[in-house]
């Protein structure tokens, strides 16, 4: 086994370990949480997608008095298929986004600074307060996953001079 493949295995191991710890911490106390009013439109949109095939068309009401996009409704669909408790509908989506963020962070930091710095960045961010918040919820206003992967592919675009990464 070469050094590159050992580093990849090491990286996936670190991401999986930190993800498991972060998910356990992020979902702690799920039983005492109620469904917030902000999530009702998302749950309704996901339910109508599963029951009638109607695509979600709105999210919660924003501070501007208009509806936000229905993105979390799409991410609640797998949770509705797995769980019957509405408090757990967002778990599958939030866990997937959390793991994807940590994986992207590892790959981005490894590309720029090496495997040890990447492991440290995953450990520090993965167990931070904001990451643990995202590990247990689908907050509809932005998610770090999209920013991390955008930066990763922008750097690949610039380094390889290939606009396909854009």
XYZ file of C-alpha atoms in Angstrom:
166
model
C 0.000 0.000 0.000
C 1.382 3.393 -0.992
C 1.591 6.506 1.127
C -1.290 8.157 -0.734
C -3.684 5.293 -0.097
C -2.680 5.100 3.583
C -3.350 8.828 3.914
C -6.736 8.394 2.260
C -7.650 5.560 4.620
C -6.412 7.614 7.569
C -8.478 10.583 6.406
C -11.666 8.590 5.937
C -11.119 7.049 9.376
C -10.714 10.462 11.016
C -13.785 11.820 9.223
C -15.865 8.776 10.240
C -14.705 8.883 13.862
C -15.308 12.614 14.280
C -18.650 12.258 12.462
C -19.783 9.498 14.804
C -18.838 11.524 17.879
C -20.337 14.727 16.459
C -23.587 13.049 15.462
C -23.928 11.481 18.906
C -23.373 14.880 20.522
C -25.527 16.775 18.019
C -28.514 14.477 18.455
C -28.248 14.344 22.219
C -31.582 15.261 23.764
C -33.629 14.797 20.558
C -36.442 13.269 22.599
C -36.974 16.491 24.545
C -37.123 18.701 21.436
C -40.427 19.598 19.928
C -41.168 20.299 16.284
C -40.706 24.020 15.730
C -43.163 26.117 13.771
C -40.420 26.897 11.274
C -40.317 23.264 10.197
C -44.055 22.741 9.658
C -44.019 23.939 6.039
C -41.020 21.716 5.326
C -42.708 18.681 6.868
C -45.906 19.431 4.965
C -43.958 19.770 1.697
C -42.096 16.495 2.253
C -45.332 14.721 3.180
C -47.124 15.969 0.065
C -44.165 14.864 -2.076
C -44.361 11.348 -0.651
C -48.147 11.038 -0.642
C -49.244 12.802 -3.844
C -46.018 13.537 -5.714
C -46.528 17.298 -5.392
C -43.183 19.090 -5.332
C -42.495 21.305 -2.288
C -42.998 24.944 -3.228
C -42.194 26.914 -0.069
C -40.317 26.858 3.199
C -40.766 28.865 6.359
C -41.708 32.541 6.451
C -38.561 34.671 6.359
C -37.972 37.893 8.246
C -38.980 39.755 5.073
C -42.465 38.258 5.191
C -41.946 35.968 2.204
C -41.439 32.225 2.009
C -37.932 30.801 1.877
C -36.920 28.030 -0.486
C -38.132 24.471 0.256
C -34.661 22.875 0.432
C -35.025 21.233 3.858
C -38.277 19.599 2.717
C -36.285 17.601 0.162
C -33.830 16.583 2.881
C -36.653 15.493 5.202
C -38.033 12.965 2.717
C -35.492 10.212 3.586
C -36.145 10.800 7.291
C -39.874 10.392 6.734
C -39.227 7.067 5.032
C -37.068 5.825 7.930
C -38.742 7.322 11.029
C -42.333 7.880 12.105
C -41.524 10.493 14.772
C -41.600 14.048 13.308
C -38.768 15.071 15.632
C -36.469 12.703 13.688
C -37.484 13.637 10.135
C -34.486 15.921 9.706
C -31.904 13.465 11.103
C -31.019 11.648 7.873
C -30.556 14.902 5.970
C -28.617 16.690 8.700
C -26.315 13.703 9.281
C -25.620 13.467 5.549
C -24.819 17.175 5.282
C -22.636 17.049 8.408
C -20.631 14.088 7.097
C -20.322 15.727 3.679
C -19.056 18.927 5.271
C -16.386 17.076 7.259
C -15.317 15.060 4.225
C -15.090 18.207 2.094
C -13.184 20.020 4.824
C -10.703 17.157 5.048
C -10.178 17.072 1.289
C -9.824 20.852 1.072
C -7.357 21.094 3.938
C -5.384 18.077 2.701
C -5.090 19.606 -0.751
C -3.790 22.884 0.676
C -1.918 21.936 3.870
C -1.419 18.165 4.111
C -3.029 15.247 5.861
C -2.139 16.157 9.469
C -3.527 19.668 9.179
C -6.613 18.252 7.471
C -7.153 15.796 10.333
C -6.760 18.570 12.886
C -9.178 20.835 11.009
C -11.809 18.076 10.871
C -11.363 17.434 14.593
C -11.566 21.115 15.559
C -14.477 22.020 13.309
C -16.358 18.731 13.671
C -16.618 19.112 17.429
C -17.194 22.881 17.465
C -20.445 24.434 18.601
C -21.597 25.456 15.127
C -20.802 22.060 13.580
C -22.672 20.235 16.347
C -25.645 22.508 15.724
C -25.650 21.530 12.044
C -25.178 17.845 12.942
C -28.569 17.780 14.632
C -30.713 20.128 12.568
C -31.599 21.268 9.079
C -31.462 24.981 9.513
C -32.850 26.521 6.328
C -30.547 29.531 6.178
C -27.289 28.358 4.625
C -25.149 25.336 5.352
C -21.337 25.099 5.429
C -21.350 22.008 3.168
C -22.033 24.092 0.089
C -19.348 26.657 0.874
C -16.680 24.043 1.613
C -17.308 22.136 -1.613
C -17.529 25.372 -3.621
C -14.088 26.430 -2.405
C -12.688 22.942 -3.042
C -13.849 22.887 -6.655
C -12.789 26.508 -7.249
C -9.254 25.621 -6.140
C -9.287 22.546 -8.397
C -10.465 24.759 -11.262
C -7.623 27.204 -10.718
C -4.906 24.567 -10.165
C -5.839 22.295 -13.048
C -6.986 25.109 -15.336
C -10.079 23.133 -16.192
C -13.406 24.956 -16.167
C -15.274 21.678 -15.693
C -14.612 22.035 -11.963
C -16.445 25.338 -11.933
